[in-house]
PDB file of C-alpha atoms in Angstrom:
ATOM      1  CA  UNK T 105     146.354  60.707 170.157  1.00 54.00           C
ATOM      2  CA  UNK T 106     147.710  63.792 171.152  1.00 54.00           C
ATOM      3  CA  UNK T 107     149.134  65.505 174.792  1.00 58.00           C
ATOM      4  CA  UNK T 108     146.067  64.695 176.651  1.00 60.00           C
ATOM      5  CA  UNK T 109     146.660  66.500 180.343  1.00 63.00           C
ATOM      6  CA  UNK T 110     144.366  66.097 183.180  1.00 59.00           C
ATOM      7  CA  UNK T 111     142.012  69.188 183.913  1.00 59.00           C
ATOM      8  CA  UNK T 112     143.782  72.061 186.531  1.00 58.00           C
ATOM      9  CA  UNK T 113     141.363  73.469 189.128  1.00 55.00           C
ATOM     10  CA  UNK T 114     140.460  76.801 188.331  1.00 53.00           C
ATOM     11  CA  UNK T 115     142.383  79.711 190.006  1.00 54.00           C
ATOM     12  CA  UNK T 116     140.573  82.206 188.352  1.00 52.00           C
ATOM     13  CA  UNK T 117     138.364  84.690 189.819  1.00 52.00           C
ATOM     14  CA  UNK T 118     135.286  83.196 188.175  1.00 52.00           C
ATOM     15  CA  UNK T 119     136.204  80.062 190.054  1.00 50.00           C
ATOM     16  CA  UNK T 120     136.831  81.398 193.529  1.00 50.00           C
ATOM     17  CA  UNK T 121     133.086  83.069 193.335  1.00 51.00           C
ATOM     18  CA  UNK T 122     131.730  79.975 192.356  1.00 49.00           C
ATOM     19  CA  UNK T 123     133.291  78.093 195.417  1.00 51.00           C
ATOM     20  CA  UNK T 124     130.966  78.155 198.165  1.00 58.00           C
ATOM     21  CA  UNK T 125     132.132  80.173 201.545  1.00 67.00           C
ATOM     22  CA  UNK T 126     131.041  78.708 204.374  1.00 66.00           C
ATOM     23  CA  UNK T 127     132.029  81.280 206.933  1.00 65.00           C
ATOM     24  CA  UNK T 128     129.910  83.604 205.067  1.00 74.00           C
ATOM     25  CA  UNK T 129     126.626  80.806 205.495  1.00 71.00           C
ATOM     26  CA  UNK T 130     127.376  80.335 209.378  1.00 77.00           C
ATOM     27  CA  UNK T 131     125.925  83.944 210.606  1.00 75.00           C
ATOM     28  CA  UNK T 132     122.566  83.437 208.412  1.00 75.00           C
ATOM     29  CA  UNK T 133     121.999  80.219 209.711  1.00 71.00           C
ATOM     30  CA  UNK T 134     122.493  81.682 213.413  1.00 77.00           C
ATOM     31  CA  UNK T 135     119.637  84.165 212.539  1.00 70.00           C
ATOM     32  CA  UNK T 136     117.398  81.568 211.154  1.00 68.00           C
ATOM     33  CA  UNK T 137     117.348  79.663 214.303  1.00 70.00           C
ATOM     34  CA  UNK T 138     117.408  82.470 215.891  1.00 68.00           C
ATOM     35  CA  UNK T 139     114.388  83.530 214.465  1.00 74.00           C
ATOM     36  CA  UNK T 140     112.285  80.264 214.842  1.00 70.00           C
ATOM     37  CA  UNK T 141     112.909  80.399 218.467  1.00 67.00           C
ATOM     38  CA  UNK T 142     111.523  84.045 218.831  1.00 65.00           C
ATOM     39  CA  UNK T 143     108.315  82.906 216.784  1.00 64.00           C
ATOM     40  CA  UNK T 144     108.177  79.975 218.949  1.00 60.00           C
ATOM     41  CA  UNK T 145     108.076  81.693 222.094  1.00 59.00           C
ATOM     42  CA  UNK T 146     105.518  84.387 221.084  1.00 55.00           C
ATOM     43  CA  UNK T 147     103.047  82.094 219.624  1.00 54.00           C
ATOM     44  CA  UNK T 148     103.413  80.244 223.311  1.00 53.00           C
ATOM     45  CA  UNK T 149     102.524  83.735 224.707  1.00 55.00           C
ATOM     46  CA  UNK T 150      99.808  84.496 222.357  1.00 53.00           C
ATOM     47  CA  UNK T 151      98.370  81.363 222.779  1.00 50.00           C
ATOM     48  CA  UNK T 152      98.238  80.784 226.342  1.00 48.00           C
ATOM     49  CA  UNK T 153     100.901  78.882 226.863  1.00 49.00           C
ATOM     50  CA  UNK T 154     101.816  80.472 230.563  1.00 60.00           C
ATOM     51  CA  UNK T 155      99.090  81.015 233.067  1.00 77.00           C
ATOM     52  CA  UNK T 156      98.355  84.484 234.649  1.00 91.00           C
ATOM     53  CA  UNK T 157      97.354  82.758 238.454  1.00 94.00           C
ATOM     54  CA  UNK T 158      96.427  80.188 240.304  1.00 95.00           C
ATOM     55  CA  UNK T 159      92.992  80.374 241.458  1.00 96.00           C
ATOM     56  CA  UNK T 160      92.546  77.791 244.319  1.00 95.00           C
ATOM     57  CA  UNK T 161      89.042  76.892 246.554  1.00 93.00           C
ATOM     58  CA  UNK T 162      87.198  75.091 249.069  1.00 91.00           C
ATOM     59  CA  UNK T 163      84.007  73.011 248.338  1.00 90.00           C
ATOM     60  CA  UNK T 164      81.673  72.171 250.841  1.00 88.00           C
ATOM     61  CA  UNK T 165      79.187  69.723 250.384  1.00 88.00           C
ATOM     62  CA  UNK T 166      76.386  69.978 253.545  1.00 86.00           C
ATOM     63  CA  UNK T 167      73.911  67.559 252.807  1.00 81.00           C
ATOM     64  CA  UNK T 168      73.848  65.206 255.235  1.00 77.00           C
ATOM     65  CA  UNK T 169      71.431  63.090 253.524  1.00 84.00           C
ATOM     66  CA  UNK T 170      73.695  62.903 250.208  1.00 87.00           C
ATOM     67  CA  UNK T 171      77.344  62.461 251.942  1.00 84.00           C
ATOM     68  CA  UNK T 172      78.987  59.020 252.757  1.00 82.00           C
ATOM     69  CA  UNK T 173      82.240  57.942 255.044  1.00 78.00           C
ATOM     70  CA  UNK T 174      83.593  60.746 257.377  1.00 71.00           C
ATOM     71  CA  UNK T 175      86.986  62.069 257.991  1.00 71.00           C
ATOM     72  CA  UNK T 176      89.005  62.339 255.069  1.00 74.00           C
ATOM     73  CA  UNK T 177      87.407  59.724 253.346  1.00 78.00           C
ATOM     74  CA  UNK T 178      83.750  61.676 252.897  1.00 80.00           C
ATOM     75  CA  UNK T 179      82.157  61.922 249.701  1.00 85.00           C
ATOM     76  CA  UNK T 180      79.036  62.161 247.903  1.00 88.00           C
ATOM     77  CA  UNK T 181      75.968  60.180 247.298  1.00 90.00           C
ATOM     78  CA  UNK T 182      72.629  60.975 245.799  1.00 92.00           C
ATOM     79  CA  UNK T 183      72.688  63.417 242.954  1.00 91.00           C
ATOM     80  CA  UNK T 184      76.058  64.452 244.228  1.00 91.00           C
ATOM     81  CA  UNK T 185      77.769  61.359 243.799  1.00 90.00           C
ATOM     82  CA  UNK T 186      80.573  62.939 241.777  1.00 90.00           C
ATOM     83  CA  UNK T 187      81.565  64.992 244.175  1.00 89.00           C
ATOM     84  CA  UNK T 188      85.274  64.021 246.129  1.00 86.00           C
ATOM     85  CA  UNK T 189      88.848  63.694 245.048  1.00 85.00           C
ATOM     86  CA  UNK T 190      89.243  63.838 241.009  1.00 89.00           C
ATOM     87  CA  UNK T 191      85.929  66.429 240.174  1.00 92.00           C
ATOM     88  CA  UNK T 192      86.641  69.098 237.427  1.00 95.00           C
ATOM     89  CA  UNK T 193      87.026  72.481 238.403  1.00 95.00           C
ATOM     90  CA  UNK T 194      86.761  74.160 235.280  1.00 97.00           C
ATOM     91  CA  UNK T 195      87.368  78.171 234.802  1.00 97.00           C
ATOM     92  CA  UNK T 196      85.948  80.408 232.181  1.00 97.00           C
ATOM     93  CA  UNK T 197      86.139  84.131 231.152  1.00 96.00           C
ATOM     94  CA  UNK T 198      83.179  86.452 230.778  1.00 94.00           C
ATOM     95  CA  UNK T 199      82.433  85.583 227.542  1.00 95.00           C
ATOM     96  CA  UNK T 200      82.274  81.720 227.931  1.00 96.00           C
ATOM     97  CA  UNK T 201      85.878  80.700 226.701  1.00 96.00           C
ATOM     98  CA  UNK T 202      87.621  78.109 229.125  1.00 97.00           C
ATOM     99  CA  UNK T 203      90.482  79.480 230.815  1.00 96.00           C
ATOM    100  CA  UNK T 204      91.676  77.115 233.173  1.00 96.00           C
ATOM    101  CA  UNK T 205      91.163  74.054 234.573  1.00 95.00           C
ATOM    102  CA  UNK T 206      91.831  71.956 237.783  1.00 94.00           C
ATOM    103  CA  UNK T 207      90.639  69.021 239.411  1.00 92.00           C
ATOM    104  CA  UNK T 208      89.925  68.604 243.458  1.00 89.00           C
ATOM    105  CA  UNK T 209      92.593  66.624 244.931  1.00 81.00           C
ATOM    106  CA  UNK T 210      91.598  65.903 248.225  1.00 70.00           C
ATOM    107  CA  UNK T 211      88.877  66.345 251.492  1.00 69.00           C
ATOM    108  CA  UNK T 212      90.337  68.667 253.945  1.00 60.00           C
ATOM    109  CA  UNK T 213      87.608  67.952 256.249  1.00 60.00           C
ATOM    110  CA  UNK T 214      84.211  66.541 257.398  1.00 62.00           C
ATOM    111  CA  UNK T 215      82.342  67.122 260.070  1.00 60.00           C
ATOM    112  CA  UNK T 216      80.403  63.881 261.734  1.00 55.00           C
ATOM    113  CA  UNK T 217      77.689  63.690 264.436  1.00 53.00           C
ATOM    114  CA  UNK T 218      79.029  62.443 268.100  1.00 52.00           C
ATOM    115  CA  UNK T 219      77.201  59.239 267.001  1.00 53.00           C
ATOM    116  CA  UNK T 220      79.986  58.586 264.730  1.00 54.00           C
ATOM    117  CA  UNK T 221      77.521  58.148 262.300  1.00 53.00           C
ATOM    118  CA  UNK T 222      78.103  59.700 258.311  1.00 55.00           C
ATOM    119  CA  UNK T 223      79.062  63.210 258.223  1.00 59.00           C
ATOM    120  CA  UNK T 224      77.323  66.116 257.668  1.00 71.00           C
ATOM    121  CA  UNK T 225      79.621  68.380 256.009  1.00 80.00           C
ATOM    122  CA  UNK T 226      82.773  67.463 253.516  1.00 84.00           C
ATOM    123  CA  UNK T 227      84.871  69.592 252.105  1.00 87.00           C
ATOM    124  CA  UNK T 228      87.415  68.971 249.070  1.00 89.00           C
ATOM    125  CA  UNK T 229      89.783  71.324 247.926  1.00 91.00           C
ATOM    126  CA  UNK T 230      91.010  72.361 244.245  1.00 93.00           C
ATOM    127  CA  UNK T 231      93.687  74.344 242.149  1.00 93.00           C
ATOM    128  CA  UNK T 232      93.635  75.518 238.944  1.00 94.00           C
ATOM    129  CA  UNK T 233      95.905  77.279 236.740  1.00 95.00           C
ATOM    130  CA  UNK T 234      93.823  80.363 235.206  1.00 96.00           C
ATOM    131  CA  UNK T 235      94.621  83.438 232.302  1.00 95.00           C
ATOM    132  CA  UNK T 236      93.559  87.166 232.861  1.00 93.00           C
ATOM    133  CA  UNK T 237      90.056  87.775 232.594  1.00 95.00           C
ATOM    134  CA  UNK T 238      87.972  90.995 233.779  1.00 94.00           C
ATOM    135  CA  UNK T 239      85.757  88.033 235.531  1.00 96.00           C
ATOM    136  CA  UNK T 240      85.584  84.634 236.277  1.00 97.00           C
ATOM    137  CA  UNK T 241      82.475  81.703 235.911  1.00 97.00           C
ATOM    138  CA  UNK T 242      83.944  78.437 237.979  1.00 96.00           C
ATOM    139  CA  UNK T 243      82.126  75.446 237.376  1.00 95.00           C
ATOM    140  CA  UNK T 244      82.494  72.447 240.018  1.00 92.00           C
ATOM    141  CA  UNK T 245      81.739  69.517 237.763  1.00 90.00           C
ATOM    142  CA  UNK T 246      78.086  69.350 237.189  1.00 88.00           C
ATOM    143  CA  UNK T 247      76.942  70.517 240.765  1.00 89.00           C
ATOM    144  CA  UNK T 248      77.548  74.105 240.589  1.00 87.00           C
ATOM    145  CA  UNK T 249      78.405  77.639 238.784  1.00 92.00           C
ATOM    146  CA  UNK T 250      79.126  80.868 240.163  1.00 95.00           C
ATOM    147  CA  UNK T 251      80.724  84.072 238.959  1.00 96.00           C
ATOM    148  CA  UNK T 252      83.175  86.043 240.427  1.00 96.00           C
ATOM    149  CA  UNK T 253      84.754  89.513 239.636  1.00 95.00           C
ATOM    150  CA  UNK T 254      88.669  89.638 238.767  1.00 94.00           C
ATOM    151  CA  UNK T 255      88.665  92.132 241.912  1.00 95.00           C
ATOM    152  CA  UNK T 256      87.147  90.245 244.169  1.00 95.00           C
ATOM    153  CA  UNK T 257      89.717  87.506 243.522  1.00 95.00           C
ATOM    154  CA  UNK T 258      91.868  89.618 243.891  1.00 95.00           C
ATOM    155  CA  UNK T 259      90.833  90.667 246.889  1.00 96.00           C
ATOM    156  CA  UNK T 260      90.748  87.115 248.646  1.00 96.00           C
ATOM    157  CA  UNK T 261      94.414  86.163 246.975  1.00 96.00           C
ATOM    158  CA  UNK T 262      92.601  84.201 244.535  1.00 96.00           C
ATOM    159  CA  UNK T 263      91.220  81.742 247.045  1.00 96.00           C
ATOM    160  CA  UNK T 264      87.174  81.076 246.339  1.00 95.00           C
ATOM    161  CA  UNK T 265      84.543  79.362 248.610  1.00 92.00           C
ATOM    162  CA  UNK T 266      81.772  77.161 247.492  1.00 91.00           C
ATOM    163  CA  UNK T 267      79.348  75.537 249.106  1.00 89.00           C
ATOM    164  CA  UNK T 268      76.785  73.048 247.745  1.00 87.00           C
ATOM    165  CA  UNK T 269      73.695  71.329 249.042  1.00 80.00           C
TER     166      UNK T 269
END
């Protein structure tokens, strides 16, 4: 057999291109991520992924006829026997698409006859988290609808009043 030697690495300049240089990769994979994160963050935007205001309102149910307990604890009966702590708020722009949504948290009041008897008037508050629109439909659960214009809102600091019954 004859003067077998073991392969030399190459030193030639063929060889050194061939070698991968990883200082070279580092700034291209900075971009890339980079670059995801900017695409992330606009399709959040585009999609309404922040919310424009807060649109927050009273409901009054005066039906004395349709409202049990009193206090803080009032709620209603009847054909309004959704209505009280958990009912969907829900928000929609002019042309129909929903834009926000909320749910009423809690009575901030009732009003009861001296006889201590049920109350006449309950009131629940709710909040919701709304985009830009030029106007505004709220729905309270199934009970009611009504429109309002974006200046309007505006104008009462995005605070609405609704009364039912």
């Amino acid at each position: 057999m004859g003067d077998s030697q073991p392969p030399q690495p190459s030193t030639s300049a063929e060889g050194a291109a061939a070698a991968p240089n990883r200082a070279n990769a580092i700034p291209w994979v900075i971009a890339a991520v980079g670059l995801v994160v900017v695409v992330v963050l606009v399709a959040m935007f585009l999609s309404g992924g922040t919310k424009a205001h807060t649109l927050t309102g009273t409901v009054a149910l005066v039906a004395p006829g349709d409202i049990t307990g009193s206090g803080t604890s009032c709620k209603g009966k009847n054909e309004f026997s959704d209505f009280g702590p958990g009912l969907v708020v829900t928000v929609f722009d002019g042309s129909g698409e929903v834009i926000g949504k909320g749910k009423a948290t809690n009575q901030s009041e009732s009003d009861a006859p001296d006889d201590g008897t049920t109350a006449v008037r309950c009131v629940i508050e709710f909040r919701a988290e709304v985009d830009d629109a030029a106007s505004y439909r709220v729905d309270v659960g199934k009970l009611a609808t009504q429109s309002f214009d974006r200046s309007d809102l505006e104008a009462d600091d995005w605070h609405v009043v609704l009364n039912l019954g």
